[in-house]
């Protein structure tokens, strides 16, 4: 997830201070990925260093307000125009756990798969319920939350299917009964 580009996008909408950026990010993404306020300010410092944002005074209450620069606007246009690359996939803790489990003696791989399947199914149910609730009570701006929830639902579904495949492979290899 690019915090850098997310903050730039929010600043393109209007100048804000750090806490406002944090709240706005969480509101627009359905509070799925909470941001640490320290991470927001560290990112703002880097964006300022790179001349993509500038301090725009304060709000009268001591909060430093940031605005996007022309270079920042160009950066955000490029980010929106470019596809998300998959050449460096993020680490998947579950895939790493299972890869190690199948190579170590005495590890109950089937139990790991079953435990994860239960957890993934619970997440899938929670995301589906949140999506239904959001769709029923739809307000302006909820489309962003729906898109995020749809993505999480598809990821959870894919994880369950992958776990089914892992279990089938373990049975096929005689590693699980």
Coordinates of C-alpha atoms in Angstrom, one line a residue:
X1 CA 0.0 0.0 0.0
X2 CA 1.4 3.4 -0.9
X3 CA 0.9 5.7 1.9
X4 CA 2.9 8.3 0.0
X5 CA 0.6 8.3 -2.9
X6 CA -2.5 8.1 -0.8
X7 CA -1.6 11.2 1.2
X8 CA -0.8 13.0 -2.1
X9 CA -4.2 12.1 -3.5
X10 CA -5.9 13.4 -0.4
X11 CA -3.9 16.7 -0.5
X12 CA -4.8 17.1 -4.1
X13 CA -8.4 17.2 -2.9
X14 CA -7.6 20.0 -0.4
X15 CA -4.9 21.1 2.0
X16 CA -4.9 19.3 5.3
X17 CA -2.8 18.6 8.4
X18 CA -1.6 15.2 9.5
X19 CA -4.4 14.1 11.7
X20 CA -7.0 15.2 9.1
X21 CA -5.1 13.1 6.5
X22 CA -5.2 10.0 8.7
X23 CA -8.9 10.3 9.4
X24 CA -9.7 11.0 5.7
X25 CA -7.7 8.0 4.6
X26 CA -9.5 5.7 7.0
X27 CA -12.9 7.2 6.1
X28 CA -12.3 6.7 2.4
X29 CA -10.9 3.2 2.7
X30 CA -13.6 1.9 5.0
X31 CA -11.2 2.0 8.0
X32 CA -9.7 -1.2 6.7
X33 CA -6.1 -0.2 6.9
X34 CA -5.6 2.0 10.0
X35 CA -2.7 4.5 9.7
X36 CA -0.3 5.2 12.5
X37 CA -0.2 9.0 13.0
X38 CA 3.6 8.8 13.2
X39 CA 3.7 7.1 9.8
X40 CA 1.6 10.0 8.4
X41 CA 4.0 12.7 9.7
X42 CA 7.1 10.7 8.6
X43 CA 5.6 10.4 5.1
X44 CA 4.7 14.1 5.1
X45 CA 8.3 15.0 6.0
X46 CA 9.6 12.9 3.1
X47 CA 7.1 14.3 0.7
X48 CA 8.2 17.8 1.8
X49 CA 11.8 16.8 1.4
X50 CA 11.0 15.6 -2.1
X51 CA 9.2 18.9 -2.9
X52 CA 5.9 17.1 -3.5
X53 CA 4.1 18.9 -0.7
X54 CA 4.7 22.2 1.0
X55 CA 3.8 23.6 4.4
X56 CA 0.9 26.0 4.0
X57 CA 0.9 27.7 7.3
X58 CA -1.2 26.5 10.2
X59 CA -4.9 26.2 10.9
X60 CA -4.8 28.6 13.8
X61 CA -4.8 25.8 16.3
X62 CA -1.1 25.0 15.9
X63 CA -1.6 22.3 13.2
X64 CA 0.7 22.5 10.2
X65 CA -1.3 22.4 7.1
X66 CA 0.2 20.8 4.0
X67 CA -0.7 21.4 0.3
X68 CA 0.4 19.6 -2.8
X69 CA 2.9 21.2 -5.1
X70 CA 2.8 21.0 -8.9
X71 CA 5.5 18.2 -8.8
X72 CA 3.2 16.4 -6.3
X73 CA 0.2 16.8 -8.7
X74 CA 2.3 15.3 -11.5
X75 CA 3.4 12.4 -9.2
X76 CA -0.2 11.6 -8.3
X77 CA -1.3 11.7 -12.0
X78 CA 1.4 9.2 -12.8
X79 CA 0.4 7.0 -9.9
X80 CA -3.2 6.9 -11.0
X81 CA -2.2 6.3 -14.6
X82 CA 0.2 3.4 -13.9
X83 CA -0.9 -0.2 -13.2
X84 CA 0.0 -1.7 -9.9
X85 CA 3.1 -3.9 -10.6
X86 CA 3.2 -7.5 -9.3
X87 CA 6.9 -8.0 -10.0
X88 CA 7.7 -7.8 -6.2
X89 CA 4.8 -9.6 -4.5
X90 CA 4.4 -8.7 -0.9
X91 CA 5.3 -11.4 1.6
X92 CA 2.5 -13.7 2.4
X93 CA 2.9 -14.9 6.0
X94 CA 0.5 -17.8 5.4
X95 CA 2.3 -19.1 2.3
X96 CA 5.6 -18.8 4.2
X97 CA 4.2 -20.7 7.2
X98 CA 2.9 -23.5 5.1
X99 CA 6.0 -23.7 3.0
X100 CA 8.1 -24.1 6.1
X101 CA 5.6 -26.5 7.8
X102 CA 5.7 -29.0 4.9
X103 CA 9.5 -29.1 5.2
X104 CA 9.8 -29.7 8.9
X105 CA 9.1 -33.0 10.7
X106 CA 6.4 -33.2 13.2
X107 CA 4.4 -30.2 12.1
X108 CA 0.7 -30.9 11.6
X109 CA 0.1 -29.2 8.3
X110 CA -3.5 -30.3 8.1
X111 CA -4.2 -28.6 11.5
X112 CA -2.6 -25.4 10.2
X113 CA -4.8 -25.5 7.1
X114 CA -7.9 -26.2 9.1
X115 CA -7.2 -23.4 11.6
X116 CA -6.6 -20.9 8.8
X117 CA -9.6 -22.0 6.9
X118 CA -11.8 -21.3 9.9
X119 CA -10.2 -17.9 10.3
X120 CA -10.5 -17.1 6.6
X121 CA -14.1 -18.1 6.5
X122 CA -14.9 -16.0 9.6
X123 CA -13.2 -13.0 7.8
X124 CA -15.2 -13.7 4.7
X125 CA -18.4 -13.7 6.7
X126 CA -17.4 -10.5 8.5
X127 CA -16.5 -8.7 5.2
X128 CA -19.7 -9.9 3.6
X129 CA -21.8 -8.7 6.5
X130 CA -20.0 -5.3 6.5
X131 CA -20.6 -5.1 2.7
X132 CA -24.3 -5.8 3.1
X133 CA -24.6 -3.3 5.9
X134 CA -22.8 -0.7 3.9
X135 CA -24.9 -1.3 0.8
X136 CA -28.2 -1.1 2.8
X137 CA -27.2 2.1 4.5
X138 CA -25.4 3.6 1.5
X139 CA -24.5 7.2 1.8
X140 CA -22.5 9.5 -0.5
X141 CA -18.9 8.3 -0.5
X142 CA -19.7 4.7 0.4
X143 CA -18.7 3.5 -3.0
X144 CA -15.1 3.6 -1.8
X145 CA -15.9 1.4 1.2
X146 CA -17.8 -1.0 -1.1
X147 CA -14.8 -1.3 -3.4
X148 CA -12.5 -2.0 -0.5
X149 CA -14.9 -4.6 1.0
X150 CA -15.3 -6.3 -2.4
X151 CA -11.6 -6.6 -2.7
X152 CA -11.3 -8.1 0.8
X153 CA -14.1 -10.5 0.0
X154 CA -12.4 -11.7 -3.2
X155 CA -9.1 -12.1 -1.3
X156 CA -10.7 -14.1 1.5
X157 CA -12.5 -16.3 -1.1
X158 CA -9.2 -16.8 -3.0
X159 CA -7.4 -17.7 0.3
X160 CA -10.1 -20.4 1.1
X161 CA -9.8 -21.9 -2.4
X162 CA -6.0 -21.9 -2.1
X163 CA -6.2 -23.6 1.3
X164 CA -8.4 -26.3 -0.3
X165 CA -5.8 -26.8 -3.0
X166 CA -3.1 -27.0 -0.3
X167 CA -5.0 -29.7 1.6
X168 CA -5.6 -31.6 -1.6
X169 CA -1.9 -31.5 -2.4
X170 CA -1.0 -32.7 1.1
X171 CA -3.4 -35.6 0.8
X172 CA -2.0 -36.4 -2.7
X173 CA 1.5 -36.4 -1.3
X174 CA 0.5 -38.5 1.7
X175 CA 1.4 -35.7 4.1
X176 CA -2.1 -35.3 5.5
X177 CA -4.9 -37.7 6.0

